[in-house]
């Protein structure tokens, strides 16, 4: 049962434009949401998070939006840079350290 | 450089072998995790240790046996694996709940 879903396996954007990655979840007990970035041959690296009491969190070029009623979150990267090219995983957890991941979206930023 | 160190980076083992994967962190994190990731799939949670006690076991077959000797170390003992167990095994650690996981770079396991 896939509790965290990323329905777009890939996304390609032009350098300088906005990248929007989407994620949906089914478990209403999730209260903490994260985005990870993964390069080949490396483990996932934490990017940004948001708790369920907020609807937006911003860190430099990265902003995460949470819509609890729709059980949807998104990651906006603006402006996108070629170095942002990687696989992005959405993750969510409840109180018990049980963190679940989406299938990932491969972002390609073209120069 | 990752603050979670996993060894070995690569492992090839036969179905009758016994081997162990090792994970170490010195960030003082009290939760440690094993995830399994197959190609083009999300990391799948296997085990969680909280304060050196097993708190989550996601119905993992007994041929995978976790061990947490102390707050800095996490092992995964492997015995009688199947070829379909070939995957990237990721270790992670975190402070208590609602904190990001810090991942190691994984052990790429191939079972022949």
Coordinates of N, CA and C in Angstrom, one line a residue:
Chain A
X1 N 0.8 -1.2 0.0 CA 0.0 0.0 0.0 C 0.9 1.2 0.0
X2 N 0.9 2.0 -1.1 CA 1.7 3.1 -1.2 C 1.0 4.3 -0.6
X3 N 1.5 4.7 0.6 CA 0.9 5.8 1.3 C 1.3 7.2 0.9
X4 N 2.5 7.2 0.2 CA 3.0 8.5 -0.4 C 3.2 8.3 -1.8
X5 N 2.6 9.1 -2.6 CA 2.7 8.9 -4.1 C 3.2 10.1 -4.8
X6 N 4.2 9.8 -5.7 CA 4.7 10.9 -6.6 C 4.3 10.3 -8.0
X7 N 3.4 11.0 -8.7 CA 2.8 10.4 -9.9 C 3.6 10.8 -11.1
X8 N 4.5 11.7 -11.0 CA 5.4 12.1 -12.2 C 6.7 11.5 -12.0
X9 N 7.1 10.5 -12.8 CA 8.4 9.9 -12.6 C 9.5 10.8 -13.1
X10 N 9.2 11.8 -14.0 CA 10.3 12.7 -14.4 C 9.7 14.0 -14.8
X11 N 10.6 15.0 -14.7 CA 10.3 16.4 -15.0 C 11.5 17.1 -15.6
X12 N 11.3 17.8 -16.7 CA 12.4 18.5 -17.4 C 12.0 20.0 -17.4
X13 N 12.9 20.9 -17.0 CA 12.7 22.3 -17.0 C 13.9 23.0 -17.5
X14 N 13.7 24.2 -18.0 CA 14.8 25.0 -18.5 C 15.5 25.8 -17.3
X15 N 16.8 25.9 -17.4 CA 17.5 26.7 -16.3 C 16.8 28.1 -16.2
X16 N 16.7 28.5 -14.9 CA 16.1 29.8 -14.6 C 14.6 29.8 -14.4
X17 N 13.9 28.7 -14.9 CA 12.5 28.6 -14.7 C 12.2 27.9 -13.4
X18 N 10.9 27.8 -13.1 CA 10.4 27.2 -11.9 C 10.2 25.7 -12.1
X19 N 10.7 24.9 -11.1 CA 10.4 23.5 -11.1 C 9.3 23.2 -10.0
X20 N 8.3 22.5 -10.3 CA 7.3 22.2 -9.4 C 7.1 20.6 -9.3
X21 N 7.4 20.1 -8.1 CA 7.3 18.6 -7.9 C 6.2 18.4 -7.0
X22 N 5.3 17.4 -7.3 CA 4.1 17.2 -6.6 C 4.1 15.8 -5.8
X23 N 3.4 15.8 -4.8 CA 3.3 14.6 -3.9 C 1.9 14.5 -3.3
X24 N 1.3 13.3 -3.2 CA 0.1 13.1 -2.6 C 0.2 12.0 -1.5
X25 N -0.5 12.1 -0.4 CA -0.5 11.1 0.6 C -1.9 10.6 1.0
X26 N -1.9 9.4 1.6 CA -3.3 8.9 1.9 C -3.5 8.8 3.4
X27 N -2.4 8.8 4.2 CA -2.5 8.5 5.6 C -2.7 9.9 6.4
X28 N -3.9 10.0 6.9 CA -4.2 11.3 7.6 C -3.5 11.5 8.9
X29 N -2.8 10.4 9.4 CA -2.0 10.5 10.6 C -0.6 11.1 10.4
X30 N -0.2 11.3 9.1 CA 1.1 11.9 8.8 C 1.0 13.4 9.3
X31 N 2.1 13.8 10.0 CA 2.1 15.2 10.5 C 3.4 15.9 10.2
X32 N 4.3 15.2 9.5 CA 5.6 15.8 9.2 C 6.0 15.4 7.8
X33 N 6.4 16.3 7.0 CA 6.6 16.0 5.6 C 7.9 16.6 5.1
X34 N 8.6 15.9 4.3 CA 10.0 16.2 3.9 C 10.2 16.0 2.4
X35 N 11.2 16.7 1.9 CA 11.7 16.4 0.5 C 13.2 16.1 0.7
X36 N 13.5 15.0 0.0 CA 14.9 14.6 -0.1 C 15.4 14.7 -1.6
X37 N 16.7 14.9 -1.7 CA 17.3 14.9 -3.1 C 18.3 13.8 -3.1
X38 N 18.4 13.0 -4.2 CA 19.3 11.9 -4.3 C 20.1 12.0 -5.6
X39 N 21.4 11.9 -5.5 CA 22.3 11.8 -6.6 C 22.6 10.3 -6.7
X40 N 23.0 9.8 -7.9 CA 23.5 8.4 -8.1 C 24.6 8.1 -7.1
X41 N 24.6 6.9 -6.6 CA 25.6 6.3 -5.7 C 25.7 7.1 -4.4
X42 N 24.7 7.9 -4.1 CA 24.7 8.5 -2.7 C 23.3 8.2 -2.1
X43 N 23.3 8.4 -0.7 CA 22.1 8.3 0.0 C 21.2 9.5 -0.2
X44 N 20.0 9.5 0.1 CA 19.1 10.7 0.0 C 19.6 11.8 1.0
X45 N 19.6 13.0 0.5 CA 20.0 14.1 1.3 C 18.8 15.0 1.6
X46 N 18.6 15.3 2.9 CA 17.5 16.2 3.3 C 17.5 17.5 2.7
X47 N 16.4 18.0 2.2 CA 16.3 19.3 1.5 C 15.5 20.3 2.3
X48 N 14.2 20.0 2.6 CA 13.3 20.9 3.3 C 12.2 20.1 3.9
X49 N 11.6 20.6 5.0 CA 10.5 19.9 5.6 C 9.4 20.9 6.0
X50 N 8.3 20.3 6.4 CA 7.2 21.2 6.9 C 6.3 20.3 7.8
X51 N 5.9 20.9 8.9 CA 5.0 20.2 9.8 C 3.6 20.5 9.5
X52 N 2.7 19.7 10.0 CA 1.3 19.8 9.6 C 0.6 21.1 10.1
X53 N 1.3 21.8 11.0 CA 0.7 23.0 11.5 C 0.9 24.2 10.6
X54 N 1.7 24.0 9.6 CA 2.0 25.1 8.6 C 1.5 24.7 7.2
X55 N 1.4 25.7 6.4 CA 1.1 25.4 5.0 C 2.2 25.8 4.0
X56 N 3.2 26.4 4.5 CA 4.3 26.9 3.7 C 5.6 26.9 4.5
X57 N 6.7 26.5 3.8 CA 8.0 26.7 4.4 C 9.0 27.0 3.3
X58 N 9.8 28.0 3.6 CA 10.7 28.5 2.5 C 12.1 28.4 3.0
X59 N 13.0 28.0 2.1 CA 14.5 28.0 2.4 C 15.2 28.3 1.1
X60 N 15.6 29.6 1.0 CA 16.3 30.0 -0.2 C 15.5 29.8 -1.5
X61 N 16.0 29.0 -2.4 CA 15.3 28.8 -3.7 C 14.2 27.7 -3.5
X62 N 14.1 27.1 -2.4 CA 13.2 26.0 -2.2 C 12.0 26.4 -1.3
X63 N 10.8 26.1 -1.8 CA 9.6 26.3 -1.0 C 8.7 25.1 -1.0
X64 N 8.3 24.6 0.2 CA 7.3 23.5 0.2 C 6.0 24.0 0.6
X65 N 4.9 23.6 -0.1 CA 3.6 23.9 0.2 C 2.8 22.7 0.7
X66 N 2.0 22.8 1.7 CA 1.2 21.7 2.2 C -0.3 22.1 2.2
X67 N -1.1 21.2 1.5 CA -2.5 21.4 1.5 C -3.1 20.2 2.2
X68 N -3.4 20.3 3.5 CA -3.8 19.1 4.3 C -5.2 18.6 3.8
X69 N -6.1 19.5 3.5 CA -7.4 19.0 3.1 C -7.3 18.2 1.8
X70 N -6.4 18.5 0.9 CA -6.2 17.7 -0.3 C -5.2 16.6 -0.1
X71 N -4.5 16.6 1.0 CA -3.5 15.6 1.3 C -2.4 15.7 0.1
X72 N -2.0 16.9 -0.1 CA -1.1 17.2 -1.2 C 0.0 18.1 -0.7
X73 N 1.2 17.8 -1.2 CA 2.3 18.8 -1.0 C 3.1 19.0 -2.3
X74 N 3.8 20.1 -2.3 CA 4.6 20.4 -3.5 C 5.9 21.1 -3.1
X75 N 6.8 20.9 -4.0 CA 8.1 21.5 -3.8 C 8.4 22.4 -5.0
X76 N 8.6 23.7 -4.8 CA 8.9 24.7 -5.8 C 10.4 25.0 -5.7
X77 N 11.0 25.0 -6.9 CA 12.4 25.4 -6.9 C 12.5 26.5 -7.9
X78 N 12.9 27.7 -7.4 CA 13.0 28.8 -8.4 C 14.2 29.8 -7.9
X79 N 15.0 30.2 -8.9 CA 15.2 29.6 -10.2 C 15.8 28.3 -10.2
X80 N 15.5 27.4 -11.1 CA 16.1 26.1 -11.2 C 17.5 26.2 -11.8
X81 N 18.4 25.4 -11.3 CA 19.8 25.4 -11.8 C 20.2 24.0 -12.3
X82 N 21.1 23.9 -13.2 CA 21.5 22.5 -13.7 C 21.9 21.6 -12.5
X83 N 22.5 22.2 -11.5 CA 23.0 21.4 -10.3 C 21.8 20.8 -9.5
X84 N 20.6 21.3 -9.8 CA 19.4 20.7 -9.1 C 19.0 19.4 -9.7
X85 N 19.5 19.0 -10.9 CA 19.2 17.8 -11.5 C 19.5 16.6 -10.6
X86 N 18.5 15.8 -10.3 CA 18.6 14.7 -9.3 C 17.3 14.0 -9.2
X87 N 17.2 13.0 -8.4 CA 15.9 12.4 -8.1 C 15.4 13.0 -6.8
X88 N 14.2 13.5 -6.8 CA 13.6 14.1 -5.6 C 12.5 13.1 -5.0
X89 N 12.7 12.8 -3.7 CA 11.7 12.0 -3.0 C 10.9 12.8 -2.0
X90 N 9.7 12.6 -2.0 CA 8.8 13.1 -1.0 C 8.7 12.1 0.1
X91 N 8.6 12.5 1.4 CA 8.5 11.6 2.5 C 7.5 12.1 3.5
X92 N 7.0 11.3 4.3 CA 6.0 11.7 5.4 C 6.1 10.7 6.5
X93 N 5.9 11.3 7.7 CA 5.9 10.4 8.9 C 4.8 10.8 9.9
X94 N 4.5 9.9 10.8 CA 3.6 10.1 11.9 C 4.5 10.2 13.1
X95 N 4.0 10.1 14.3 CA 4.8 10.3 15.5 C 5.8 9.3 15.9
X96 N 5.7 8.1 15.2 CA 6.5 6.9 15.7 C 7.8 6.7 14.9
X97 N 8.4 7.7 14.3 CA 9.6 7.5 13.4 C 9.3 6.6 12.2
X98 N 8.1 6.4 11.8 CA 7.8 5.5 10.7 C 7.7 6.4 9.5
X99 N 8.8 6.6 8.8 CA 8.8 7.5 7.6 C 8.7 6.8 6.3
X100 N 7.8 7.3 5.5 CA 7.4 6.6 4.2 C 7.8 7.5 3.1
X101 N 8.3 6.9 2.0 CA 8.8 7.6 0.8 C 7.9 7.4 -0.4
X102 N 7.8 8.4 -1.2 CA 7.3 8.3 -2.5 C 8.3 7.6 -3.5
X103 N 7.8 7.4 -4.7 CA 8.7 6.7 -5.7 C 9.7 7.5 -6.3
X104 N 9.6 8.9 -6.1 CA 10.7 9.7 -6.6 C 10.3 10.4 -8.0
X105 N 10.8 11.6 -8.2 CA 10.7 12.3 -9.5 C 12.1 12.7 -9.9
X106 N 12.4 12.3 -11.1 CA 13.7 12.6 -11.7 C 13.6 14.0 -12.3
X107 N 14.3 15.0 -11.8 CA 14.3 16.3 -12.3 C 15.5 16.6 -13.2
X108 N 15.3 17.1 -14.4 CA 16.4 17.4 -15.2 C 16.3 18.9 -15.5
X109 N 17.3 19.7 -15.2 CA 17.3 21.1 -15.5 C 18.3 21.3 -16.6
X110 N 17.8 21.8 -17.7 CA 18.6 22.0 -19.0 C 19.2 23.4 -19.0
X111 N 20.5 23.5 -19.4 CA 21.1 24.8 -19.4 C 20.5 25.6 -20.6
Chain B
X1 N 30.6 14.9 2.4 CA 30.7 13.6 3.2 C 29.5 13.4 4.1
X2 N 29.0 12.2 4.1 CA 27.8 11.9 4.9 C 28.3 11.7 6.3
X3 N 27.4 12.0 7.3 CA 27.8 11.8 8.7 C 27.4 10.4 9.2
X4 N 26.7 9.6 8.3 CA 26.3 8.3 8.6 C 27.2 7.4 7.7
X5 N 28.0 6.5 8.3 CA 28.9 5.7 7.5 C 28.5 4.3 7.4
X6 N 28.4 3.8 6.2 CA 28.0 2.4 5.9 C 29.1 1.7 5.3
X7 N 29.3 0.4 5.8 CA 30.3 -0.5 5.2 C 29.7 -1.8 5.1
X8 N 30.1 -2.6 4.0 CA 30.9 -2.1 2.9 C 30.0 -1.3 1.9
X9 N 30.7 -0.7 0.9 CA 29.9 0.0 -0.1 C 29.2 -1.0 -1.1
X10 N 29.9 -2.1 -1.4 CA 29.4 -3.1 -2.3 C 29.6 -4.5 -1.6
X11 N 28.7 -5.4 -1.8 CA 28.8 -6.7 -1.3 C 28.2 -7.7 -2.3
X12 N 28.9 -8.7 -2.6 CA 28.4 -9.8 -3.4 C 28.4 -11.1 -2.6
X13 N 27.3 -11.7 -2.4 CA 27.3 -12.9 -1.6 C 26.4 -14.0 -2.2
X14 N 26.8 -15.2 -1.9 CA 26.0 -16.4 -2.4 C 24.8 -16.6 -1.4
X15 N 23.9 -17.5 -1.9 CA 22.7 -17.7 -1.1 C 23.0 -18.5 0.2
X16 N 24.2 -19.1 0.3 CA 24.4 -19.8 1.6 C 25.3 -19.0 2.5
X17 N 25.8 -17.9 2.1 CA 26.7 -17.1 2.9 C 26.0 -16.4 4.1
X18 N 26.8 -16.1 5.1 CA 26.4 -15.2 6.1 C 27.3 -13.9 6.1
X19 N 26.7 -12.8 6.0 CA 27.4 -11.5 6.0 C 26.7 -10.5 6.9
X20 N 27.4 -9.4 7.2 CA 26.8 -8.3 7.9 C 27.1 -7.0 7.3
X21 N 26.0 -6.1 7.3 CA 26.2 -4.7 6.9 C 26.3 -3.9 8.2
X22 N 27.2 -2.9 8.1 CA 27.4 -2.1 9.3 C 27.1 -0.6 9.0
X23 N 26.7 0.1 10.1 CA 26.3 1.5 10.0 C 26.8 2.2 11.3
X24 N 27.3 3.4 11.2 CA 27.8 4.1 12.3 C 27.5 5.6 12.2
X25 N 27.1 6.2 13.3 CA 26.9 7.6 13.3 C 27.3 8.1 14.7
X26 N 27.9 9.3 14.7 CA 28.4 10.0 15.9 C 27.7 11.3 16.1
X27 N 26.4 11.4 15.7 CA 25.7 12.7 15.9 C 24.9 12.7 17.1
X28 N 24.9 11.6 17.9 CA 24.1 11.5 19.1 C 22.7 11.2 18.9
X29 N 22.4 10.8 17.6 CA 21.0 10.4 17.3 C 20.6 9.1 18.0
X30 N 19.3 9.1 18.5 CA 18.9 7.9 19.2 C 17.9 7.0 18.4
X31 N 17.6 7.4 17.2 CA 16.8 6.6 16.3 C 17.7 6.2 15.1
X32 N 17.7 4.9 14.8 CA 18.4 4.4 13.6 C 17.6 3.5 12.8
X33 N 17.8 3.5 11.5 CA 16.9 2.9 10.6 C 17.6 2.0 9.5
X34 N 17.0 1.0 9.1 CA 17.4 0.3 7.9 C 16.2 0.4 6.8
X35 N 16.6 0.8 5.6 CA 15.7 0.9 4.5 C 16.3 0.0 3.4
X36 N 15.5 -0.5 2.5 CA 15.9 -1.3 1.4 C 15.3 -0.5 0.1
X37 N 16.2 -0.3 -0.9 CA 15.7 0.3 -2.1 C 16.1 -0.4 -3.3
X38 N 15.1 -0.8 -4.1 CA 15.3 -1.5 -5.4 C 15.2 -0.4 -6.4
X39 N 15.8 -0.7 -7.6 CA 15.9 0.2 -8.7 C 14.5 0.8 -9.0
X40 N 14.5 2.2 -9.1 CA 13.3 2.9 -9.5 C 12.1 2.8 -8.6
X41 N 12.4 2.4 -7.3 CA 11.4 2.3 -6.3 C 11.8 3.1 -5.1
X42 N 10.8 3.5 -4.3 CA 11.2 4.3 -3.1 C 11.9 3.4 -2.1
X43 N 12.6 4.1 -1.2 CA 13.2 3.4 0.0 C 12.1 2.8 0.8
X44 N 12.2 1.5 1.1 CA 11.2 0.8 1.9 C 11.7 0.6 3.3
X45 N 10.9 1.0 4.3 CA 11.4 0.8 5.7 C 11.4 -0.6 6.1
X46 N 12.5 -1.0 6.7 CA 12.7 -2.4 7.2 C 12.6 -2.4 8.8
X47 N 13.5 -1.7 9.4 CA 13.6 -1.7 10.9 C 13.8 -0.3 11.4
X48 N 13.3 -0.1 12.6 CA 13.6 1.2 13.3 C 14.1 0.8 14.7
X49 N 15.2 1.3 15.2 CA 15.6 1.2 16.6 C 15.5 2.6 17.2
X50 N 14.9 2.6 18.4 CA 14.7 3.8 19.1 C 15.3 3.6 20.5
X51 N 16.4 4.4 20.9 CA 17.1 4.2 22.1 C 17.5 2.7 22.2
X52 N 18.1 2.2 21.2 CA 18.7 0.9 21.1 C 17.7 -0.3 21.2
X53 N 16.5 0.1 21.2 CA 15.4 -1.0 21.2 C 14.7 -1.0 19.9
X54 N 14.4 -2.2 19.4 CA 13.7 -2.4 18.1 C 12.3 -1.9 18.3
X55 N 11.9 -0.9 17.6 CA 10.6 -0.3 17.8 C 9.7 -0.6 16.6
X56 N 10.2 -0.8 15.4 CA 9.4 -1.1 14.2 C 10.2 -2.2 13.4
X57 N 9.4 -3.3 13.1 CA 9.9 -4.3 12.2 C 8.8 -4.5 11.2
X58 N 9.1 -4.1 10.0 CA 8.0 -4.1 8.9 C 7.9 -5.5 8.3
X59 N 7.6 -6.5 9.1 CA 7.4 -7.8 8.6 C 8.5 -8.3 7.7
X60 N 9.7 -8.0 8.1 CA 10.9 -8.4 7.3 C 11.2 -9.9 7.5
X61 N 11.5 -10.6 6.5 CA 11.9 -12.1 6.7 C 13.0 -12.3 7.7
X62 N 13.0 -13.4 8.3 CA 14.0 -13.6 9.4 C 15.4 -13.8 8.9
X63 N 15.6 -13.9 7.5 CA 16.9 -14.0 7.0 C 17.7 -12.7 7.1
X64 N 16.9 -11.6 7.5 CA 17.5 -10.3 7.8 C 17.4 -10.1 9.4
X65 N 18.5 -9.9 10.0 CA 18.5 -9.8 11.5 C 19.2 -8.6 11.9
X66 N 18.5 -7.6 12.4 CA 19.1 -6.3 12.8 C 19.7 -6.5 14.2
X67 N 20.7 -5.6 14.5 CA 21.3 -5.5 15.8 C 21.8 -4.1 16.1
X68 N 21.5 -3.6 17.3 CA 22.0 -2.3 17.7 C 22.8 -2.4 18.9
X69 N 24.1 -2.6 18.8 CA 25.0 -2.9 19.9 C 25.1 -1.7 20.9
X70 N 25.1 -0.5 20.3 CA 25.1 0.7 21.1 C 24.5 1.9 20.4
X71 N 24.4 3.0 20.9 CA 23.7 4.1 20.3 C 24.3 4.6 19.0
X72 N 25.5 4.2 18.7 CA 26.2 4.7 17.5 C 26.3 3.7 16.4
X73 N 26.0 2.5 16.7 CA 26.2 1.4 15.7 C 24.9 0.7 15.4
X74 N 24.7 0.3 14.2 CA 23.6 -0.5 13.7 C 24.1 -1.5 12.7
X75 N 23.8 -2.8 13.0 CA 24.2 -3.9 12.0 C 23.0 -4.5 11.4
X76 N 23.2 -5.1 10.2 CA 22.2 -5.9 9.6 C 22.8 -7.2 9.2
X77 N 22.5 -8.3 9.9 CA 23.0 -9.6 9.7 C 22.2 -10.3 8.6
X78 N 22.9 -10.9 7.6 CA 22.3 -11.5 6.5 C 22.6 -13.0 6.4
X79 N 21.6 -13.8 6.2 CA 21.8 -15.2 6.1 C 20.8 -15.9 5.2
X80 N 21.3 -16.7 4.3 CA 20.4 -17.5 3.4 C 19.5 -16.5 2.5
X81 N 20.1 -15.5 2.0 CA 19.4 -14.5 1.2 C 19.0 -15.1 -0.2
X82 N 18.1 -14.5 -0.8 CA 17.6 -14.9 -2.1 C 18.1 -13.8 -3.2
X83 N 18.2 -14.2 -4.4 CA 18.6 -13.2 -5.4 C 17.7 -12.0 -5.4
X84 N 16.4 -12.1 -5.1 CA 15.5 -10.9 -5.1 C 15.8 -10.0 -4.0
X85 N 16.7 -10.4 -3.0 CA 17.1 -9.5 -2.0 C 18.2 -8.5 -2.4
X86 N 18.6 -8.7 -3.6 CA 19.6 -7.7 -4.2 C 19.0 -6.4 -4.2
X87 N 19.7 -5.4 -3.6 CA 19.2 -4.0 -3.6 C 20.2 -3.1 -2.9
X88 N 19.8 -1.9 -2.8 CA 20.6 -0.9 -2.1 C 20.1 -0.8 -0.7
X89 N 20.9 -1.1 0.3 CA 20.5 -1.1 1.7 C 21.0 0.2 2.4
X90 N 20.0 1.0 2.8 CA 20.4 2.4 3.3 C 20.2 2.4 4.9
X91 N 21.1 2.9 5.5 CA 21.0 3.2 7.0 C 20.8 4.6 7.2
X92 N 20.0 5.0 8.2 CA 19.7 6.4 8.5 C 19.7 6.5 10.0
X93 N 19.8 7.8 10.5 CA 19.7 8.1 11.9 C 18.9 9.4 12.0
X94 N 18.3 9.6 13.2 CA 17.6 10.9 13.4 C 17.5 11.2 14.9
X95 N 17.4 12.4 15.3 CA 17.0 12.8 16.6 C 15.5 12.2 16.8
X96 N 14.9 12.5 18.0 CA 13.5 12.1 18.1 C 12.6 12.5 17.0
X97 N 11.3 12.2 17.2 CA 10.4 12.4 16.1 C 10.3 13.8 15.5
X98 N 9.7 13.9 14.3 CA 9.6 15.1 13.6 C 11.0 15.8 13.3
X99 N 11.9 14.9 12.9 CA 13.2 15.4 12.5 C 13.6 14.7 11.2
X100 N 14.4 15.3 10.4 CA 14.9 14.7 9.1 C 15.8 13.5 9.5
X101 N 15.7 12.5 8.6 CA 16.6 11.4 8.7 C 17.9 11.7 7.9
X102 N 19.0 11.3 8.5 CA 20.3 11.5 7.9 C 20.7 10.1 7.3
X103 N 20.9 10.0 6.0 CA 21.2 8.8 5.4 C 22.7 8.6 5.1
X104 N 23.1 7.3 5.2 CA 24.4 6.9 4.7 C 24.3 6.8 3.2
X105 N 25.4 6.4 2.5 CA 25.4 6.3 1.1 C 25.0 4.9 0.6
X106 N 24.8 4.0 1.6 CA 24.2 2.7 1.3 C 25.2 1.6 1.0
X107 N 24.8 0.4 1.1 CA 25.5 -0.8 0.6 C 24.8 -1.4 -0.5
X108 N 25.5 -1.5 -1.6 CA 24.9 -2.2 -2.8 C 25.1 -3.7 -2.7
X109 N 24.0 -4.4 -2.4 CA 24.1 -5.9 -2.2 C 23.7 -6.6 -3.4
X110 N 24.5 -7.6 -3.8 CA 24.1 -8.5 -4.9 C 24.1 -9.9 -4.4
X111 N 23.0 -10.6 -4.5 CA 23.0 -12.0 -4.1 C 23.0 -12.9 -5.3
X112 N 24.0 -13.8 -5.4 CA 24.1 -14.6 -6.6 C 23.7 -16.1 -6.3

